[in-house]
Amino acid sequence: MGNLNTKIKTSSGADRYALHGLFLPRPVLNALDKRGIYCQPAVSLEHQHLANRYVLRGVESGGAVSDIGRACAFVAQDGRALAWLQRIDSIGVNGRHAIYLAENLVRLEMLRVGQTCELVVTSHTLSCPPGRTRPDIRSEVTFHGRDGVLPRDLWKQDQRLLRSNVAPVFYSRAGEVAPLPERFELAIRNITACVCCVGCKHSHAGVPSGAATAQEGV
């Protein structure tokens, strides 16, 4: 349990934790798989041939059942919502919800078991070494909270209206409240809603392109 505010620079084959998100033990992964919760936290490097540029690709995904939830979402570096490239509709639930492409992304990934949560927020940008045209992914951990406590049972139907208004409370090893990164507070509340959204079929963090443009003008 704790709050980690450290920078981790990564490149090809670099730190698995910063690049790929939470490291979950096999029993947790088995429990998620058994309950049909699919989360795809990896950030990949893609080349746009027509624009002749590289971008990062992230997939918002996840959802919940009553006893467990897992989700990942993506926002801009300043915490604002990102416009999705495409929203994904499917017959199944608790899977992929939207795809994002950008030159930099902030990923939020959360696991909930009952009322206990783990959260990691990581920043991902492109870094081009001298003499190369293909960039690396530079990743750093912005916040890591373990054993956070949800004050309400947000997955219950009678608590549904509180979703996106509540986030877990994280503590340091000394028992002090670990403050959430201010610019990501709304995004953290949104991903908290996703890990409490039983049978989730929609994006909690992204917006259509027109909505993102309007938000930037605020």
PDB file of C-alpha atoms in Angstrom:
ATOM      1  CA  MET A   1       0.000   0.000   0.000  1.00  0.00           C
ATOM      2  CA  GLY A   2       1.316   3.427  -0.802  1.00  0.00           C
ATOM      3  CA  ASN A   3       1.705   6.368  -3.085  1.00  0.00           C
ATOM      4  CA  LEU A   4       4.512   6.281  -5.596  1.00  0.00           C
ATOM      5  CA  ASN A   5       5.385   9.492  -7.405  1.00  0.00           C
ATOM      6  CA  THR A   6       8.449   8.555  -9.433  1.00  0.00           C
ATOM      7  CA  LYS A   7       9.521   8.933 -13.038  1.00  0.00           C
ATOM      8  CA  ILE A   8      10.430   5.868 -15.038  1.00  0.00           C
ATOM      9  CA  LYS A   9      11.873   6.436 -18.499  1.00  0.00           C
ATOM     10  CA  THR A  10      11.294   3.505 -20.795  1.00  0.00           C
ATOM     11  CA  SER A  11      12.224   2.591 -24.320  1.00  0.00           C
ATOM     12  CA  SER A  12      12.060  -0.589 -26.399  1.00  0.00           C
ATOM     13  CA  GLY A  13      12.070  -3.613 -24.110  1.00  0.00           C
ATOM     14  CA  ALA A  14      11.974  -1.343 -21.060  1.00  0.00           C
ATOM     15  CA  ASP A  15      10.226  -1.503 -17.720  1.00  0.00           C
ATOM     16  CA  ARG A  16       7.291  -3.870 -18.031  1.00  0.00           C
ATOM     17  CA  TYR A  17       5.358  -2.293 -15.210  1.00  0.00           C
ATOM     18  CA  ALA A  18       5.312   1.271 -16.582  1.00  0.00           C
ATOM     19  CA  LEU A  19       4.552   0.146 -20.119  1.00  0.00           C
ATOM     20  CA  HIS A  20       2.047  -2.646 -19.505  1.00  0.00           C
ATOM     21  CA  GLY A  21       0.322  -1.557 -16.307  1.00  0.00           C
ATOM     22  CA  LEU A  22      -0.613  -3.447 -13.161  1.00  0.00           C
ATOM     23  CA  PHE A  23       1.146  -6.720 -12.498  1.00  0.00           C
ATOM     24  CA  LEU A  24      -1.622  -9.076 -11.396  1.00  0.00           C
ATOM     25  CA  PRO A  25      -1.047 -12.545  -9.938  1.00  0.00           C
ATOM     26  CA  ARG A  26      -2.418 -15.550 -11.777  1.00  0.00           C
ATOM     27  CA  PRO A  27      -5.335 -16.183  -9.351  1.00  0.00           C
ATOM     28  CA  VAL A  28      -6.610 -12.630  -9.973  1.00  0.00           C
ATOM     29  CA  LEU A  29      -6.297 -13.029 -13.746  1.00  0.00           C
ATOM     30  CA  ASN A  30      -8.118 -16.362 -13.535  1.00  0.00           C
ATOM     31  CA  ALA A  31     -10.919 -14.767 -11.494  1.00  0.00           C
ATOM     32  CA  LEU A  32     -11.307 -11.973 -14.049  1.00  0.00           C
ATOM     33  CA  ASP A  33     -11.310 -14.442 -16.931  1.00  0.00           C
ATOM     34  CA  LYS A  34     -13.881 -16.656 -15.205  1.00  0.00           C
ATOM     35  CA  ARG A  35     -16.180 -13.662 -14.789  1.00  0.00           C
ATOM     36  CA  GLY A  36     -15.716 -12.504 -18.386  1.00  0.00           C
ATOM     37  CA  ILE A  37     -13.931  -9.217 -17.633  1.00  0.00           C
ATOM     38  CA  TYR A  38     -11.550  -8.325 -20.453  1.00  0.00           C
ATOM     39  CA  CYS A  39      -9.041  -5.491 -20.020  1.00  0.00           C
ATOM     40  CA  GLN A  40      -6.423  -4.477 -22.601  1.00  0.00           C
ATOM     41  CA  PRO A  41      -4.024  -2.006 -20.927  1.00  0.00           C
ATOM     42  CA  ALA A  42      -1.051  -2.229 -23.322  1.00  0.00           C
ATOM     43  CA  VAL A  43      -0.014   0.925 -25.184  1.00  0.00           C
ATOM     44  CA  SER A  44       1.331   0.282 -28.686  1.00  0.00           C
ATOM     45  CA  LEU A  45       3.268   2.301 -31.256  1.00  0.00           C
ATOM     46  CA  GLU A  46       1.570   2.623 -34.656  1.00  0.00           C
ATOM     47  CA  HIS A  47       2.674   4.219 -37.942  1.00  0.00           C
ATOM     48  CA  GLN A  48       0.216   6.278 -39.998  1.00  0.00           C
ATOM     49  CA  HIS A  49       1.435   5.834 -43.568  1.00  0.00           C
ATOM     50  CA  LEU A  50      -0.607   8.606 -45.178  1.00  0.00           C
ATOM     51  CA  ALA A  51       0.378  11.183 -42.551  1.00  0.00           C
ATOM     52  CA  ASN A  52       3.880   9.665 -42.263  1.00  0.00           C
ATOM     53  CA  ARG A  53       3.950   9.900 -38.491  1.00  0.00           C
ATOM     54  CA  TYR A  54       3.906   7.673 -35.437  1.00  0.00           C
ATOM     55  CA  VAL A  55       1.159   7.677 -32.823  1.00  0.00           C
ATOM     56  CA  LEU A  56       0.316   5.811 -29.648  1.00  0.00           C
ATOM     57  CA  ARG A  57      -2.688   3.508 -29.553  1.00  0.00           C
ATOM     58  CA  GLY A  58      -4.710   2.711 -26.445  1.00  0.00           C
ATOM     59  CA  VAL A  59      -7.921   0.751 -25.926  1.00  0.00           C
ATOM     60  CA  GLU A  60     -10.388   1.666 -23.193  1.00  0.00           C
ATOM     61  CA  SER A  61     -11.723  -1.598 -21.826  1.00  0.00           C
ATOM     62  CA  GLY A  62     -13.013  -3.450 -18.799  1.00  0.00           C
ATOM     63  CA  GLY A  63     -16.001  -3.519 -16.508  1.00  0.00           C
ATOM     64  CA  ALA A  64     -17.256  -5.325 -13.457  1.00  0.00           C
ATOM     65  CA  VAL A  65     -19.350  -7.892 -11.714  1.00  0.00           C
ATOM     66  CA  SER A  66     -20.441  -7.391  -8.120  1.00  0.00           C
ATOM     67  CA  ASP A  67     -17.317  -8.738  -6.408  1.00  0.00           C
ATOM     68  CA  ILE A  68     -14.552  -7.661  -8.808  1.00  0.00           C
ATOM     69  CA  GLY A  69     -13.810  -5.136 -11.546  1.00  0.00           C
ATOM     70  CA  ARG A  70     -10.907  -4.095 -13.732  1.00  0.00           C
ATOM     71  CA  ALA A  71     -10.608  -1.307 -16.280  1.00  0.00           C
ATOM     72  CA  CYS A  72      -8.185   0.905 -18.159  1.00  0.00           C
ATOM     73  CA  ALA A  73      -8.902   4.278 -19.727  1.00  0.00           C
ATOM     74  CA  PHE A  74      -6.968   7.056 -21.447  1.00  0.00           C
ATOM     75  CA  VAL A  75      -6.955  10.840 -21.096  1.00  0.00           C
ATOM     76  CA  ALA A  76      -4.783  13.746 -22.226  1.00  0.00           C
ATOM     77  CA  GLN A  77      -1.666  14.874 -20.349  1.00  0.00           C
ATOM     78  CA  ASP A  78      -3.631  17.657 -18.654  1.00  0.00           C
ATOM     79  CA  GLY A  79      -6.383  15.252 -17.572  1.00  0.00           C
ATOM     80  CA  ARG A  80      -8.939  16.315 -20.177  1.00  0.00           C
ATOM     81  CA  ALA A  81     -11.045  13.716 -21.955  1.00  0.00           C
ATOM     82  CA  LEU A  82      -9.722  12.412 -25.264  1.00  0.00           C
ATOM     83  CA  ALA A  83     -11.788  12.016 -28.403  1.00  0.00           C
ATOM     84  CA  TRP A  84     -11.935   8.404 -29.438  1.00  0.00           C
ATOM     85  CA  LEU A  85     -10.962   7.242 -32.905  1.00  0.00           C
ATOM     86  CA  GLN A  86     -13.886   4.862 -32.765  1.00  0.00           C
ATOM     87  CA  ARG A  87     -16.334   3.586 -30.212  1.00  0.00           C
ATOM     88  CA  ILE A  88     -16.677  -0.191 -30.098  1.00  0.00           C
ATOM     89  CA  ASP A  89     -20.131  -1.737 -29.810  1.00  0.00           C
ATOM     90  CA  SER A  90     -20.428  -5.447 -29.088  1.00  0.00           C
ATOM     91  CA  ILE A  91     -22.926  -8.008 -27.913  1.00  0.00           C
ATOM     92  CA  GLY A  92     -20.682  -8.965 -24.997  1.00  0.00           C
ATOM     93  CA  VAL A  93     -20.103  -6.854 -21.886  1.00  0.00           C
ATOM     94  CA  ASN A  94     -17.053  -5.878 -19.825  1.00  0.00           C
ATOM     95  CA  GLY A  95     -14.785  -5.770 -22.874  1.00  0.00           C
ATOM     96  CA  ARG A  96     -13.451  -3.140 -25.294  1.00  0.00           C
ATOM     97  CA  HIS A  97     -15.251   0.213 -25.399  1.00  0.00           C
ATOM     98  CA  ALA A  98     -13.179   2.669 -27.474  1.00  0.00           C
ATOM     99  CA  ILE A  99      -9.899   3.104 -29.355  1.00  0.00           C
ATOM    100  CA  TYR A 100      -7.651   6.162 -28.996  1.00  0.00           C
ATOM    101  CA  LEU A 101      -4.769   7.434 -31.127  1.00  0.00           C
ATOM    102  CA  ALA A 102      -2.565  10.321 -29.979  1.00  0.00           C
ATOM    103  CA  GLU A 103       1.058  11.404 -29.778  1.00  0.00           C
ATOM    104  CA  ASN A 104       0.829  11.238 -25.982  1.00  0.00           C
ATOM    105  CA  LEU A 105      -1.544   9.457 -23.635  1.00  0.00           C
ATOM    106  CA  VAL A 106      -2.141   9.078 -19.919  1.00  0.00           C
ATOM    107  CA  ARG A 107      -3.371   5.634 -18.964  1.00  0.00           C
ATOM    108  CA  LEU A 108      -5.367   4.901 -15.833  1.00  0.00           C
ATOM    109  CA  GLU A 109      -5.742   1.290 -14.791  1.00  0.00           C
ATOM    110  CA  MET A 110      -7.679   0.108 -11.758  1.00  0.00           C
ATOM    111  CA  LEU A 111      -8.472  -3.217 -10.130  1.00  0.00           C
ATOM    112  CA  ARG A 112     -11.295  -3.527  -7.608  1.00  0.00           C
ATOM    113  CA  VAL A 113     -11.833  -6.527  -5.344  1.00  0.00           C
ATOM    114  CA  GLY A 114     -14.876  -5.847  -3.200  1.00  0.00           C
ATOM    115  CA  GLN A 115     -14.258  -2.366  -1.797  1.00  0.00           C
ATOM    116  CA  THR A 116     -10.454  -2.556  -2.133  1.00  0.00           C
ATOM    117  CA  CYS A 117      -8.771  -0.945  -5.152  1.00  0.00           C
ATOM    118  CA  GLU A 118      -5.363  -0.650  -6.765  1.00  0.00           C
ATOM    119  CA  LEU A 119      -4.695   2.204  -9.196  1.00  0.00           C
ATOM    120  CA  VAL A 120      -1.782   3.097 -11.414  1.00  0.00           C
ATOM    121  CA  VAL A 121      -1.599   6.237 -13.559  1.00  0.00           C
ATOM    122  CA  THR A 122       1.114   6.285 -16.213  1.00  0.00           C
ATOM    123  CA  SER A 123       2.121   8.872 -18.804  1.00  0.00           C
ATOM    124  CA  HIS A 124       3.194   7.763 -22.286  1.00  0.00           C
ATOM    125  CA  THR A 125       4.902   9.963 -24.882  1.00  0.00           C
ATOM    126  CA  LEU A 126       7.008   9.508 -27.998  1.00  0.00           C
ATOM    127  CA  SER A 127      10.780   9.893 -27.713  1.00  0.00           C
ATOM    128  CA  CYS A 128      12.928   9.804 -30.856  1.00  0.00           C
ATOM    129  CA  PRO A 129      16.615   8.959 -30.263  1.00  0.00           C
ATOM    130  CA  PRO A 130      19.167  10.826 -32.445  1.00  0.00           C
ATOM    131  CA  GLY A 131      19.709   9.245 -35.835  1.00  0.00           C
ATOM    132  CA  ARG A 132      16.496   7.234 -35.795  1.00  0.00           C
ATOM    133  CA  THR A 133      13.138   7.805 -37.444  1.00  0.00           C
ATOM    134  CA  ARG A 134      11.173   5.271 -35.387  1.00  0.00           C
ATOM    135  CA  PRO A 135      10.487   6.644 -31.886  1.00  0.00           C
ATOM    136  CA  ASP A 136      10.427   4.777 -28.619  1.00  0.00           C
ATOM    137  CA  ILE A 137       7.654   4.935 -26.050  1.00  0.00           C
ATOM    138  CA  ARG A 138       8.712   6.947 -23.006  1.00  0.00           C
ATOM    139  CA  SER A 139       6.650   5.975 -19.957  1.00  0.00           C
ATOM    140  CA  GLU A 140       6.586   7.211 -16.395  1.00  0.00           C
ATOM    141  CA  VAL A 141       4.532   6.345 -13.355  1.00  0.00           C
ATOM    142  CA  THR A 142       2.588   9.369 -12.125  1.00  0.00           C
ATOM    143  CA  PHE A 143       0.673   7.745  -9.283  1.00  0.00           C
ATOM    144  CA  HIS A 144       0.422   4.292  -7.778  1.00  0.00           C
ATOM    145  CA  GLY A 145      -2.007   3.586  -4.969  1.00  0.00           C
ATOM    146  CA  ARG A 146      -2.505   0.204  -3.317  1.00  0.00           C
ATOM    147  CA  ASP A 147      -5.245  -1.040  -1.020  1.00  0.00           C
ATOM    148  CA  GLY A 148      -7.443   1.985  -1.609  1.00  0.00           C
ATOM    149  CA  VAL A 149     -10.841   1.865   0.078  1.00  0.00           C
ATOM    150  CA  LEU A 150     -14.132   2.680  -1.611  1.00  0.00           C
ATOM    151  CA  PRO A 151     -16.486   4.414   0.833  1.00  0.00           C
ATOM    152  CA  ARG A 152     -19.633   3.083  -0.877  1.00  0.00           C
ATOM    153  CA  ASP A 153     -20.771  -0.077  -2.684  1.00  0.00           C
ATOM    154  CA  LEU A 154     -20.945   1.642  -6.068  1.00  0.00           C
ATOM    155  CA  TRP A 155     -21.710  -1.560  -7.979  1.00  0.00           C
ATOM    156  CA  LYS A 156     -25.098  -1.812  -6.264  1.00  0.00           C
ATOM    157  CA  GLN A 157     -28.038  -0.413  -8.170  1.00  0.00           C
ATOM    158  CA  ASP A 158     -29.098   1.960  -5.399  1.00  0.00           C
ATOM    159  CA  GLN A 159     -25.608   3.579  -5.431  1.00  0.00           C
ATOM    160  CA  ARG A 160     -25.496   4.039  -9.208  1.00  0.00           C
ATOM    161  CA  LEU A 161     -26.019   7.824  -9.131  1.00  0.00           C
ATOM    162  CA  LEU A 162     -22.836   8.248  -7.071  1.00  0.00           C
ATOM    163  CA  ARG A 163     -20.611   6.787  -9.788  1.00  0.00           C
ATOM    164  CA  SER A 164     -18.164   9.284 -11.304  1.00  0.00           C
ATOM    165  CA  ASN A 165     -18.448  11.278  -8.061  1.00  0.00           C
ATOM    166  CA  VAL A 166     -16.502   8.934  -5.792  1.00  0.00           C
ATOM    167  CA  ALA A 167     -12.914   7.652  -5.827  1.00  0.00           C
ATOM    168  CA  PRO A 168     -11.055   5.269  -3.509  1.00  0.00           C
ATOM    169  CA  VAL A 169      -9.099   6.708  -0.601  1.00  0.00           C
ATOM    170  CA  PHE A 170      -5.444   5.639  -0.632  1.00  0.00           C
ATOM    171  CA  TYR A 171      -3.067   5.722   2.326  1.00  0.00           C
ATOM    172  CA  SER A 172       0.687   5.744   2.772  1.00  0.00           C
ATOM    173  CA  ARG A 173       2.358   3.031   4.837  1.00  0.00           C
ATOM    174  CA  ALA A 174       2.302   5.497   7.726  1.00  0.00           C
ATOM    175  CA  GLY A 175      -1.481   5.764   7.513  1.00  0.00           C
ATOM    176  CA  GLU A 176      -1.622   9.225   5.930  1.00  0.00           C
ATOM    177  CA  VAL A 177      -4.047   9.946   3.094  1.00  0.00           C
ATOM    178  CA  ALA A 178      -2.224   9.925  -0.256  1.00  0.00           C
ATOM    179  CA  PRO A 179      -3.617  12.813  -2.338  1.00  0.00           C
ATOM    180  CA  LEU A 180      -4.688  11.983  -5.887  1.00  0.00           C
ATOM    181  CA  PRO A 181      -3.029  13.931  -8.735  1.00  0.00           C
ATOM    182  CA  GLU A 182      -5.288  16.965  -8.995  1.00  0.00           C
ATOM    183  CA  ARG A 183      -5.475  17.106 -12.782  1.00  0.00           C
ATOM    184  CA  PHE A 184      -6.542  13.452 -12.946  1.00  0.00           C
ATOM    185  CA  GLU A 185      -9.177  13.492 -10.208  1.00  0.00           C
ATOM    186  CA  LEU A 186     -12.130  13.454 -12.621  1.00  0.00           C
ATOM    187  CA  ALA A 187     -10.536  10.703 -14.715  1.00  0.00           C
ATOM    188  CA  ILE A 188      -9.906   8.651 -11.558  1.00  0.00           C
ATOM    189  CA  ARG A 189     -13.539   9.032 -10.543  1.00  0.00           C
ATOM    190  CA  ASN A 190     -14.562   7.934 -14.038  1.00  0.00           C
ATOM    191  CA  ILE A 191     -12.431   4.799 -14.009  1.00  0.00           C
ATOM    192  CA  THR A 192     -13.733   4.053 -10.518  1.00  0.00           C
ATOM    193  CA  ALA A 193     -17.199   4.136 -12.055  1.00  0.00           C
ATOM    194  CA  CYS A 194     -16.077   1.660 -14.712  1.00  0.00           C
ATOM    195  CA  VAL A 195     -14.739  -0.910 -12.215  1.00  0.00           C
ATOM    196  CA  CYS A 196     -18.150  -0.674 -10.498  1.00  0.00           C
ATOM    197  CA  CYS A 197     -20.220  -0.771 -13.707  1.00  0.00           C
ATOM    198  CA  VAL A 198     -21.708  -4.270 -13.746  1.00  0.00           C
ATOM    199  CA  GLY A 199     -22.007  -5.490 -17.332  1.00  0.00           C
ATOM    200  CA  CYS A 200     -20.289  -2.397 -18.736  1.00  0.00           C
ATOM    201  CA  LYS A 201     -20.879  -1.665 -22.430  1.00  0.00           C
ATOM    202  CA  HIS A 202     -19.791   1.972 -22.811  1.00  0.00           C
ATOM    203  CA  SER A 203     -16.874   4.381 -22.485  1.00  0.00           C
ATOM    204  CA  HIS A 204     -16.515   6.161 -19.150  1.00  0.00           C
ATOM    205  CA  ALA A 205     -13.589   8.441 -20.051  1.00  0.00           C
ATOM    206  CA  GLY A 206     -13.706   9.222 -23.767  1.00  0.00           C
ATOM    207  CA  VAL A 207     -15.870  11.578 -25.789  1.00  0.00           C
ATOM    208  CA  PRO A 208     -16.858  11.967 -29.459  1.00  0.00           C
ATOM    209  CA  SER A 209     -14.532  14.253 -31.439  1.00  0.00           C
ATOM    210  CA  GLY A 210     -16.986  17.176 -31.447  1.00  0.00           C
ATOM    211  CA  ALA A 211     -17.337  17.025 -27.670  1.00  0.00           C
ATOM    212  CA  ALA A 212     -13.552  17.101 -27.207  1.00  0.00           C
ATOM    213  CA  THR A 213     -13.268  20.169 -29.425  1.00  0.00           C
ATOM    214  CA  ALA A 214     -15.937  21.956 -27.409  1.00  0.00           C
ATOM    215  CA  GLN A 215     -14.188  21.015 -24.168  1.00  0.00           C
ATOM    216  CA  GLU A 216     -10.871  22.482 -25.372  1.00  0.00           C
ATOM    217  CA  GLY A 217     -12.609  25.793 -25.979  1.00  0.00           C
ATOM    218  CA  VAL A 218     -13.817  26.069 -22.383  1.00  0.00           C
TER     219      VAL A 218
END
